[in-house]
GROMACS .gro file of C-alpha atoms in nm:
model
  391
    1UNK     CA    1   0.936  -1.605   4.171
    2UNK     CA    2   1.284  -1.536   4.304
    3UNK     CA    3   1.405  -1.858   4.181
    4UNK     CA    4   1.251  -1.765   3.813
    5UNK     CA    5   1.428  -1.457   3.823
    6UNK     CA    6   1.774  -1.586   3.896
    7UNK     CA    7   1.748  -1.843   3.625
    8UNK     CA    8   1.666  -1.581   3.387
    9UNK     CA    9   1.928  -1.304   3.474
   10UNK     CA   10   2.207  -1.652   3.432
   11UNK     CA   11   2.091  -1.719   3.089
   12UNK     CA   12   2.072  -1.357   3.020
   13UNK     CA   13   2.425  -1.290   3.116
   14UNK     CA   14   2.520  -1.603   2.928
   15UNK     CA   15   2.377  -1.518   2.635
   16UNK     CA   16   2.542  -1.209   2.704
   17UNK     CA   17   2.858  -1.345   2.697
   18UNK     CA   18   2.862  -1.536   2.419
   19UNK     CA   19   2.707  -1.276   2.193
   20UNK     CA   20   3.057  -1.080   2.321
   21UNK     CA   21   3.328  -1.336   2.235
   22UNK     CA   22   3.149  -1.326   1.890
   23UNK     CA   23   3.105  -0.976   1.840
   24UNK     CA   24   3.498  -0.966   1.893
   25UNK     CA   25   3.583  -1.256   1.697
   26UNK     CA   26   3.430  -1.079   1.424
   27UNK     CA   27   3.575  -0.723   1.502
   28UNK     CA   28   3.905  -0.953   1.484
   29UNK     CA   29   3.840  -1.024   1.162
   30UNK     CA   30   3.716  -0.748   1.018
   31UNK     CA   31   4.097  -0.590   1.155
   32UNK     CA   32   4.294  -0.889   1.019
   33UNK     CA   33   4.108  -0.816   0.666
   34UNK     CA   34   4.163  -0.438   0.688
   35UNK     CA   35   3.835  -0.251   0.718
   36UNK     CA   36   3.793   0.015   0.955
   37UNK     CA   37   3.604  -0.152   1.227
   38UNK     CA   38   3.517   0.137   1.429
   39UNK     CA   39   3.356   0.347   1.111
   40UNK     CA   40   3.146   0.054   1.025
   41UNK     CA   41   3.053  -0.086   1.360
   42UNK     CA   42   2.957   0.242   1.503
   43UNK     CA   43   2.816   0.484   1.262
   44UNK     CA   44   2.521   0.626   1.377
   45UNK     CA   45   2.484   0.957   1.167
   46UNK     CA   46   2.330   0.792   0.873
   47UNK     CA   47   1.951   0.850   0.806
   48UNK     CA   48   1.733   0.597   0.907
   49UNK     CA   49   1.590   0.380   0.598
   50UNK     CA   50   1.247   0.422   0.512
   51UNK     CA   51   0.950   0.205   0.353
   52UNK     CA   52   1.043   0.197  -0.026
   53UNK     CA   53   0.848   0.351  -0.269
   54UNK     CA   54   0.695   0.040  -0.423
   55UNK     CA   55   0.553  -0.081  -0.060
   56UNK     CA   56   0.424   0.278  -0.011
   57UNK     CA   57   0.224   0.196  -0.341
   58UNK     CA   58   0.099  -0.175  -0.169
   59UNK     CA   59   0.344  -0.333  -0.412
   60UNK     CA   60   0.246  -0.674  -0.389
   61UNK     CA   61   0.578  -0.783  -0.352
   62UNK     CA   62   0.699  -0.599  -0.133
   63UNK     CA   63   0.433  -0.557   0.135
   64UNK     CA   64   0.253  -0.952   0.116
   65UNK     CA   65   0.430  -1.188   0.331
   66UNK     CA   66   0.589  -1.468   0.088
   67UNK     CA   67   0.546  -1.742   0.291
   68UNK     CA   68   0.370  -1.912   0.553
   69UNK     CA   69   0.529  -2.111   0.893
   70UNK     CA   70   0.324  -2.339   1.080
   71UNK     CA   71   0.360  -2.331   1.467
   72UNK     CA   72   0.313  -2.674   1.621
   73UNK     CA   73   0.364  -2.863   1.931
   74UNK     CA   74   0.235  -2.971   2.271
   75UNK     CA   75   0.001  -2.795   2.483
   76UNK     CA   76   0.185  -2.512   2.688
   77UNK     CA   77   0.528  -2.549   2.514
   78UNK     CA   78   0.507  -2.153   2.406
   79UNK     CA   79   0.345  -2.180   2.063
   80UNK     CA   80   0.168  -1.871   2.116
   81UNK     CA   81   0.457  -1.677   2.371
   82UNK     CA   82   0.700  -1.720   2.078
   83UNK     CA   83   0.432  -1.600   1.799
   84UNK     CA   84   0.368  -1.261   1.997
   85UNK     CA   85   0.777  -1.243   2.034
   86UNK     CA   86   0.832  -1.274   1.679
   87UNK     CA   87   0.506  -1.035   1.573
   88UNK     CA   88   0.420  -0.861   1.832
   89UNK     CA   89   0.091  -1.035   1.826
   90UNK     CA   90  -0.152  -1.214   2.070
   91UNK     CA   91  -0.306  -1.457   1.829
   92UNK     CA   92  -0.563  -1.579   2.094
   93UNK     CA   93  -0.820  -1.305   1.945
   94UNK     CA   94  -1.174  -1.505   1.995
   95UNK     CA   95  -1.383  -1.452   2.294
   96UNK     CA   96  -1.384  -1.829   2.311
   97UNK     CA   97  -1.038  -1.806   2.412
   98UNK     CA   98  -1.018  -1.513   2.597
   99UNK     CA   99  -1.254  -1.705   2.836
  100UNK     CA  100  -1.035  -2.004   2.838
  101UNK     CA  101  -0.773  -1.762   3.029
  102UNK     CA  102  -0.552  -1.759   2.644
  103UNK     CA  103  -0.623  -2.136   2.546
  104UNK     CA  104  -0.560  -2.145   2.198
  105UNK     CA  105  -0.869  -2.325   2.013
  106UNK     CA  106  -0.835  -2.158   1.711
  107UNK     CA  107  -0.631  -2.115   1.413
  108UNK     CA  108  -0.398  -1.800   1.493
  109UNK     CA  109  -0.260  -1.550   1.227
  110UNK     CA  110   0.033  -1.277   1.252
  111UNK     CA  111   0.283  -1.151   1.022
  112UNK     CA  112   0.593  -1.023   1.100
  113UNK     CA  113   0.917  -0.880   0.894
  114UNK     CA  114   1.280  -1.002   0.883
  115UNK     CA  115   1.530  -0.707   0.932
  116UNK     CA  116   1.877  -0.726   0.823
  117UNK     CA  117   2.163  -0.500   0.897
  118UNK     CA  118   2.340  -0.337   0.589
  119UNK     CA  119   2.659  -0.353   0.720
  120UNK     CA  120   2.666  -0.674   0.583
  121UNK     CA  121   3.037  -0.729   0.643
  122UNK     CA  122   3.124  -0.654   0.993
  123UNK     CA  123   2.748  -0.715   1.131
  124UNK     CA  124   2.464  -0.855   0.940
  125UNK     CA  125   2.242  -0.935   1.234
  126UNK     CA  126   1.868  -1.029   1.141
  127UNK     CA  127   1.573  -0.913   1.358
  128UNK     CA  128   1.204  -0.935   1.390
  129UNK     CA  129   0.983  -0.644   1.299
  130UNK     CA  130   0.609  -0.680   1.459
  131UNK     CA  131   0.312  -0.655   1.225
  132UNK     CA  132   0.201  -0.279   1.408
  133UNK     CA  133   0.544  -0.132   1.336
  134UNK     CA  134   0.571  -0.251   0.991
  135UNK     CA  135   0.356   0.029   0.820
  136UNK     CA  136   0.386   0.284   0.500
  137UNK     CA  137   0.643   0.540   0.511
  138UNK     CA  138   0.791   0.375   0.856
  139UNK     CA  139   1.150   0.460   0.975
  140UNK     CA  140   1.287   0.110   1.031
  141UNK     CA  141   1.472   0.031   1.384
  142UNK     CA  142   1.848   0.050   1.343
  143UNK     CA  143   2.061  -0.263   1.424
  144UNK     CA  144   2.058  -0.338   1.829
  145UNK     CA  145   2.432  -0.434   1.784
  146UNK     CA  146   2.554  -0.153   1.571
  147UNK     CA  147   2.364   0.102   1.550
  148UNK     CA  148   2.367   0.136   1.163
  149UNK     CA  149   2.048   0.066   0.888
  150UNK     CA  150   1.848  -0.205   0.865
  151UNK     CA  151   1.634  -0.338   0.536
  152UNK     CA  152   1.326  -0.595   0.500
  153UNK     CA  153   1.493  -0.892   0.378
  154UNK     CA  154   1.127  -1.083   0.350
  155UNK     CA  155   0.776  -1.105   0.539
  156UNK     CA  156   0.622  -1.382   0.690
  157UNK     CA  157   0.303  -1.469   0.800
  158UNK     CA  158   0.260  -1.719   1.107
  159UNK     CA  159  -0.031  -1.991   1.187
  160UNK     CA  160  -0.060  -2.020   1.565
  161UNK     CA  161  -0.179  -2.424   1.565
  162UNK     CA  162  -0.359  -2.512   1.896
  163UNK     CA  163  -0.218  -2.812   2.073
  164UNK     CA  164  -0.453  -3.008   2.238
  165UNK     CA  165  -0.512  -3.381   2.093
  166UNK     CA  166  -0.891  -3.267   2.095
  167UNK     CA  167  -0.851  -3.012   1.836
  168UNK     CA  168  -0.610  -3.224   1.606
  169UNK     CA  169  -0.876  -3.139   1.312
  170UNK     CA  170  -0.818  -2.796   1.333
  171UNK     CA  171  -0.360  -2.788   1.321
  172UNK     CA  172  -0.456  -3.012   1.035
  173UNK     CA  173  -0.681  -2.807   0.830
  174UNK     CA  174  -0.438  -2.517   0.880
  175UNK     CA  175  -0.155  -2.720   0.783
  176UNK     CA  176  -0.285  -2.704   0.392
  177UNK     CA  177  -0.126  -2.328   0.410
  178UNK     CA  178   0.226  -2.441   0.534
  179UNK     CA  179   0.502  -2.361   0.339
  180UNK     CA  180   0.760  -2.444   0.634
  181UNK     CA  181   0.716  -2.538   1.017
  182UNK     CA  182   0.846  -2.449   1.338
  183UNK     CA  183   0.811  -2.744   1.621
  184UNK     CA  184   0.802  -2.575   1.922
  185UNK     CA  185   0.950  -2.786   2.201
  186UNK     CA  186   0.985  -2.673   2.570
  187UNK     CA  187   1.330  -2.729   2.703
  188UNK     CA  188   1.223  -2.866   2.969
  189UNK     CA  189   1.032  -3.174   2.844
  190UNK     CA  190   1.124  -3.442   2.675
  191UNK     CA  191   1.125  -3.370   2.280
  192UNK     CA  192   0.919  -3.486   2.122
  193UNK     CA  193   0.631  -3.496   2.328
  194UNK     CA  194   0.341  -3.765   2.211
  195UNK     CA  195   0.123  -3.490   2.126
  196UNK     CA  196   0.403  -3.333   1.911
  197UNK     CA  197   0.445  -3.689   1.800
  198UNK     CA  198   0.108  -3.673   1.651
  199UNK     CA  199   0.191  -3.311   1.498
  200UNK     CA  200   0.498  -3.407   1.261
  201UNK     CA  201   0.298  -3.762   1.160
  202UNK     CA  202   0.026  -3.474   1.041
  203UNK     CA  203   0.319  -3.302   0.822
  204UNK     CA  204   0.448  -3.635   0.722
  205UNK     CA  205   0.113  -3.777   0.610
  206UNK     CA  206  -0.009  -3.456   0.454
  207UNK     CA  207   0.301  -3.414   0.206
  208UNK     CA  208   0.263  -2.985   0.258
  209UNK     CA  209   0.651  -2.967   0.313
  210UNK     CA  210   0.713  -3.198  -0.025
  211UNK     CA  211   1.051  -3.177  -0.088
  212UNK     CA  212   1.164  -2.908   0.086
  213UNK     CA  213   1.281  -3.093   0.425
  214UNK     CA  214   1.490  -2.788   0.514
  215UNK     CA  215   1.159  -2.600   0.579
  216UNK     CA  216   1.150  -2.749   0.932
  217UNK     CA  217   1.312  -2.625   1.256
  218UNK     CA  218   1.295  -2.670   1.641
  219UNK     CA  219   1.228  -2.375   1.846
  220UNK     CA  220   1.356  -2.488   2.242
  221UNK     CA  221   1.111  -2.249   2.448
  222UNK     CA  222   1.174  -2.189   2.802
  223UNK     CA  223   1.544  -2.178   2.780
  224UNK     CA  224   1.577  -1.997   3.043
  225UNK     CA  225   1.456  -2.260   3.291
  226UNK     CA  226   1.736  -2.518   3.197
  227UNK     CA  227   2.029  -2.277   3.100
  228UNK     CA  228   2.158  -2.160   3.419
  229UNK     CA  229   2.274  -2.471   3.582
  230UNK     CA  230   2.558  -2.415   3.852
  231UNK     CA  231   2.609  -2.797   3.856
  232UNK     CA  232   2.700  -2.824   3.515
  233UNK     CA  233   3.044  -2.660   3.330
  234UNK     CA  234   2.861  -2.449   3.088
  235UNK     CA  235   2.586  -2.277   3.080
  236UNK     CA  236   2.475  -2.466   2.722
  237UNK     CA  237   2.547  -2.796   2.865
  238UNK     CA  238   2.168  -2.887   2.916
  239UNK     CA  239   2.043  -2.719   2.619
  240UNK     CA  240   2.265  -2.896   2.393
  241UNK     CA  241   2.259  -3.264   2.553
  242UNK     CA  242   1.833  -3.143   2.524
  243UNK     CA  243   1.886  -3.081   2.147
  244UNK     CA  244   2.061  -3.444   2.130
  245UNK     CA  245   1.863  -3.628   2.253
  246UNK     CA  246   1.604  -3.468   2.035
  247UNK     CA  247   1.760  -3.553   1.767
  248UNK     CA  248   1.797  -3.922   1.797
  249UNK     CA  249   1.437  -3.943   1.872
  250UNK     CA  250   1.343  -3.728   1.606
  251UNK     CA  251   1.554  -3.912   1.391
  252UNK     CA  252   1.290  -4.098   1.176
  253UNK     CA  253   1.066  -3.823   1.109
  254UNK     CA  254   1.034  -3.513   0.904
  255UNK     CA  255   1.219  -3.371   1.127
  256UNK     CA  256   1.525  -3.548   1.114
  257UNK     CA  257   1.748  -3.304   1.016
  258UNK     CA  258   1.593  -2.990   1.181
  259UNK     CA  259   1.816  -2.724   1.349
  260UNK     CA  260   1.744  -2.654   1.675
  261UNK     CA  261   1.743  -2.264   1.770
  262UNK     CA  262   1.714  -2.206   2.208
  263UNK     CA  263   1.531  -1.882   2.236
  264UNK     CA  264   1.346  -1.756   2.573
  265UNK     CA  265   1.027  -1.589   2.393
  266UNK     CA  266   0.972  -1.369   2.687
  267UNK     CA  267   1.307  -1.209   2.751
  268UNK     CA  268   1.320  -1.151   2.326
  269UNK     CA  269   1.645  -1.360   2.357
  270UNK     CA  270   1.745  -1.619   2.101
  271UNK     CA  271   1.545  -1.469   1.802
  272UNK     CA  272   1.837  -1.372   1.563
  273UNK     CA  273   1.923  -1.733   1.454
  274UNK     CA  274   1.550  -1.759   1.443
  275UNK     CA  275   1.567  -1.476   1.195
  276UNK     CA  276   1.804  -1.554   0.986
  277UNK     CA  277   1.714  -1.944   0.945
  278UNK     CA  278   1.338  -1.773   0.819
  279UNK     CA  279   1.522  -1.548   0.565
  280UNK     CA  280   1.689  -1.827   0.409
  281UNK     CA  281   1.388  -2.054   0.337
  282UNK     CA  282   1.331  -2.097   0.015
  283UNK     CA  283   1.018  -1.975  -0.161
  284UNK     CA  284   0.748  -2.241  -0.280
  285UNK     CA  285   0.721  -2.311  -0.644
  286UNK     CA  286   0.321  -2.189  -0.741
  287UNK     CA  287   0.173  -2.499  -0.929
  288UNK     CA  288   0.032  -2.396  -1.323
  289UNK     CA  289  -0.327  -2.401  -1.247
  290UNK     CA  290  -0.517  -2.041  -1.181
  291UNK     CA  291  -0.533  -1.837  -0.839
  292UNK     CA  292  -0.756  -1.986  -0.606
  293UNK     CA  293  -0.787  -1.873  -0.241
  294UNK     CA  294  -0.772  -2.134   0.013
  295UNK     CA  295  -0.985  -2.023   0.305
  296UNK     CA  296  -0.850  -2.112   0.642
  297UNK     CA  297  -1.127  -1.900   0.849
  298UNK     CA  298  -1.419  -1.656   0.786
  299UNK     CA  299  -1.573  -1.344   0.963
  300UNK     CA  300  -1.890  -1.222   0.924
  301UNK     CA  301  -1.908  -0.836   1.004
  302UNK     CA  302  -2.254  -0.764   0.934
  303UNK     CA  303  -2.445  -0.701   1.342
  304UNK     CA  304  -2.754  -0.903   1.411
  305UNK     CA  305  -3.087  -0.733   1.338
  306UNK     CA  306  -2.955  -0.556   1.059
  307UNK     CA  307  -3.153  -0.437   0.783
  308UNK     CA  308  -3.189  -0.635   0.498
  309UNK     CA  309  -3.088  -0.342   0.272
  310UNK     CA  310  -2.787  -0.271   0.450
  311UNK     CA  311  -2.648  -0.611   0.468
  312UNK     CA  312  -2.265  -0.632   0.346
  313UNK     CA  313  -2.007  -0.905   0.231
  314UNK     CA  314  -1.817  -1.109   0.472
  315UNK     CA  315  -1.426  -1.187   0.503
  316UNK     CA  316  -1.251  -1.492   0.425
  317UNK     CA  317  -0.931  -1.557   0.520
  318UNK     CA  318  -0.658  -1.737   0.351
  319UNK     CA  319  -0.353  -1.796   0.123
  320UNK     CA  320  -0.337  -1.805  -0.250
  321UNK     CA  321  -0.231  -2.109  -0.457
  322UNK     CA  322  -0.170  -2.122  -0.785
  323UNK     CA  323  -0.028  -1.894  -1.071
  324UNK     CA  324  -0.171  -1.571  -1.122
  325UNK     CA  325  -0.297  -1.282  -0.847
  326UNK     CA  326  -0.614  -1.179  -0.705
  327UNK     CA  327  -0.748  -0.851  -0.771
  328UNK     CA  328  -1.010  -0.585  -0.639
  329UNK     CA  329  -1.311  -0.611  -0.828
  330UNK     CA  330  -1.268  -0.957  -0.951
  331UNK     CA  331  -1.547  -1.159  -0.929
  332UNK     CA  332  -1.479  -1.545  -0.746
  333UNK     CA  333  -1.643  -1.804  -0.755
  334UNK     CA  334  -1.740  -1.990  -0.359
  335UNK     CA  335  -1.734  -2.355  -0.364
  336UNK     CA  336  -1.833  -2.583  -0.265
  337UNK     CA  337  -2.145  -2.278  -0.173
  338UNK     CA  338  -2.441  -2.369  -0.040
  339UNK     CA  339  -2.577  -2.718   0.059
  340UNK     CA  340  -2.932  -2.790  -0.050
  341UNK     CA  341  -3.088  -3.116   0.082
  342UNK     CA  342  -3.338  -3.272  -0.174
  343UNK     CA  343  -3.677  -3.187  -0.048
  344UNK     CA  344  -3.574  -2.828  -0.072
  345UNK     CA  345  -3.440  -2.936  -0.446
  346UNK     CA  346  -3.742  -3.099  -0.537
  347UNK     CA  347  -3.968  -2.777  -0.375
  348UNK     CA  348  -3.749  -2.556  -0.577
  349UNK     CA  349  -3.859  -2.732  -0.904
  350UNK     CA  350  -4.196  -2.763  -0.827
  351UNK     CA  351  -4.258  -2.384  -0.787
  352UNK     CA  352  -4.082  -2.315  -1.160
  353UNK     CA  353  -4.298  -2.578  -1.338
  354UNK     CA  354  -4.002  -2.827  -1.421
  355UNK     CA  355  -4.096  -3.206  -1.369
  356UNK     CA  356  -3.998  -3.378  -1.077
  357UNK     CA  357  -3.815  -3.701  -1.091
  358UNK     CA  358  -3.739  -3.941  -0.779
  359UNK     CA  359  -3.361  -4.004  -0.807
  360UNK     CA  360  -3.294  -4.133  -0.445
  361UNK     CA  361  -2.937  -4.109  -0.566
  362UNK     CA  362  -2.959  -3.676  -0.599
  363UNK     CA  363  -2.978  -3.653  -0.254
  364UNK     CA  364  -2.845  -3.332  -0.210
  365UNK     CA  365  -2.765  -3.031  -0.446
  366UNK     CA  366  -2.463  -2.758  -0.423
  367UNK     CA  367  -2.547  -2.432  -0.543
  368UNK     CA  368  -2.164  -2.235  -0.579
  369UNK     CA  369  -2.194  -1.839  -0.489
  370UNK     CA  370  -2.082  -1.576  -0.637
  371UNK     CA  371  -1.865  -1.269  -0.508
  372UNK     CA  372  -1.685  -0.954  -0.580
  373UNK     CA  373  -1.376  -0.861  -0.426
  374UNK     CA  374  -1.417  -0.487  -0.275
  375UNK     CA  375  -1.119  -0.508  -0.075
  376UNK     CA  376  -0.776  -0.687   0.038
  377UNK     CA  377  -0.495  -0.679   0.298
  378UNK     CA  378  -0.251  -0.858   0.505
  379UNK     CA  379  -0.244  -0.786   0.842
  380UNK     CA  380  -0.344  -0.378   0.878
  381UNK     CA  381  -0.199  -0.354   0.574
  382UNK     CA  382  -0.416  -0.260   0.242
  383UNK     CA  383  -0.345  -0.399  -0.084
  384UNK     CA  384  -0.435  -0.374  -0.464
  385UNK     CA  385  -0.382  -0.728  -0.552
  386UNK     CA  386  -0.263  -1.083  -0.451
  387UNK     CA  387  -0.052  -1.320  -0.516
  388UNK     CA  388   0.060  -1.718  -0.365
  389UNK     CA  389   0.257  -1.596  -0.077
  390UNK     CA  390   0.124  -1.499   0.323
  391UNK     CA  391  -0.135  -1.481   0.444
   0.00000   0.00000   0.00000
């Protein structure tokens, strides 16, 4: 533990340190260019921003994430240490995993918000707002650097992929949703793993990312155990010879040409690039066919033993693809629905008088169900409608 903690106070002060030769480059050139850097660096008397009216009203906009980011990688790289960093969320929510002492077997979903500072010119800093503080009529955190307003720039939702080859099934279904990816890749490992291997052949092979090959990036986890090296001249030195040697061996895959952002998810250190490189992505052309929802998990919320009469609806869970938007009180359409083998087809018919005939070919039927839509939200957030975007 001792050891631990001296590694991460060095790559604390380091980052330290480097955030301060850039914060006075820039106050250097905000002088050299005229602006009064002490009015705009340090004013604190302005009122904090607020929620805008339109996300007050669930504007779906404004308050549905616009896209979605796979989390991949090998088993204990930090997949889920960097999702509750960036959200504010333990994704490992199933009792199933709560027994495997945080094992994620499950898909995992959390949104989070990108904050930028409005002093745009001598600051601009993005930051991570977590899915409990981003709520109606919230004051939004002032800049850490400067102290002045911040604004949403966008909102995100994140799929926690498990990691284990066993459960390869499961990061694939859940790759349908991604719009971009972030390969999580310990620092202290070789990158990439063969179990990441297998992750970015899934991407490949699937097509989700299309075109858009800038949608990928490498998040190095556990900085802090490689950073603080007295042997070597910098503190960066084994980080960045880490990242190169990444990058020739990720060099014919999709991620060929990803950036490679250092953070240490449990200090909170490292997440700015991070931020900004998610505020940049582009937003995924929706296809001209109508709205469907493409559910990625479902709950069912009624207890066992309850009454017939007051059995309610489920919840699916999901993205929307397609043109168009989702509404309350819209009625959808479940498919495939329900199986129905073909004695219970045949018995069916029988009992409303139709004839029977033996096709050994209709060996089973699918009967699609019916629903209303009686309510929707992202996160703890409720909405009025839906559109392609977060989850």
């Amino acid at each position: 533990a001792p050891r631990y903690a001296e590694v991460a106070r060095g790559y604390l002060h380091a980052v330290i340190a480097h955030t301060d030769q850039h914060w006075m480059e820039e106050a250097a050139k905000a002088k050299r260019n005229g602006s009064d850097t002490t009015e705009n660096l340090h004013n604190s008397n302005r009122a904090p921003s607020k929620v805008s009216k339109n996300e007050r009203e669930g504007n779906v906009i404004s308050m549905q994430p616009s896209i979605n980011i796979g989390v991949i990688g090998d088993v204990a790289n930090g997949k889920s240490t960097l999702v509750r960093a960036m959200t504010g969320k333990r994704t490992q929510q199933h009792s199933s995993e709560q027994q495997q002492h945080g094992m994620t077997i499950r898909l995992g979903f959390a949104n989070a918000a990108i904050l930028r500072c409005q002093d745009v010119d001598n600051c601009g800093s993005y930051s991570f707002l977590s899915e409990d503080e981003d709520k109606h009529d919230t004051e939004l955190p002032r800049c850490k650097n400067c102290k002045c307003n911040t604004a949403v720039v966008r909102r995100v939702s994140f799929l926690d992929c498990p990691g284990h080859a066993e459960l390869m099934a499961t990061m694939i279904s859940g790759a349908s949703a991604f719009d971009a990816v972030i390969l999580v890749a310990a620092a202290n490992l070789p990158c990439p793993t063969p179990q990441a291997q297998q992750h970015l052949d899934a991407i490949k092979l699937s097509g989700v990312l299309g075109e858009m090959k800038e949608n990928i990036a490498i998040a190095q986890t556990k900085a802090e155990l490689v950073a603080f090296n007295p042997e070597l001249s910098s503190d960066f030195c084994a980080l960045a010879a880490h990242a190169a040697r990444g990058k020739r061996n990720l060099r014919k895959t999709v991620a060929a040409d990803a950036p490679f952002f250092p953070v240490c998810s449990p200090l909170g250190l490292g997440m700015e690039s991070l931020a900004k490189w998610i505020a940049e992505l582009k937003n995924p052309s929706a296809t001209q066919v109508p709205p469907k929802l493409k559910v990625l998990r479902s709950f069912d919320i009624n207890i066992p033993g309850t009454n017939p009469k007051d059995v309610v609806g489920g919840v699916l869970g999901g993205s929307i693809i397609g043109n168009g938007h989702i509404a309350i009180e819209d009625e959808l359409e479940v498919r495939p629905g329900l199986f129905l083998n073909a004695k219970a087809t045949k018995r069916h018919k029988g009992q409303t008088g139709k004839d029977i005939k033996n096709d050994e070919s209709d060996c089973f039927k699918v009967q699609p169900l019916s629903c209303k839509v009686k309510g929707l939200m992202t996160g703890k957030t409720r909405l009025t409608k839906v559109c392609k975007g977060g989850l």
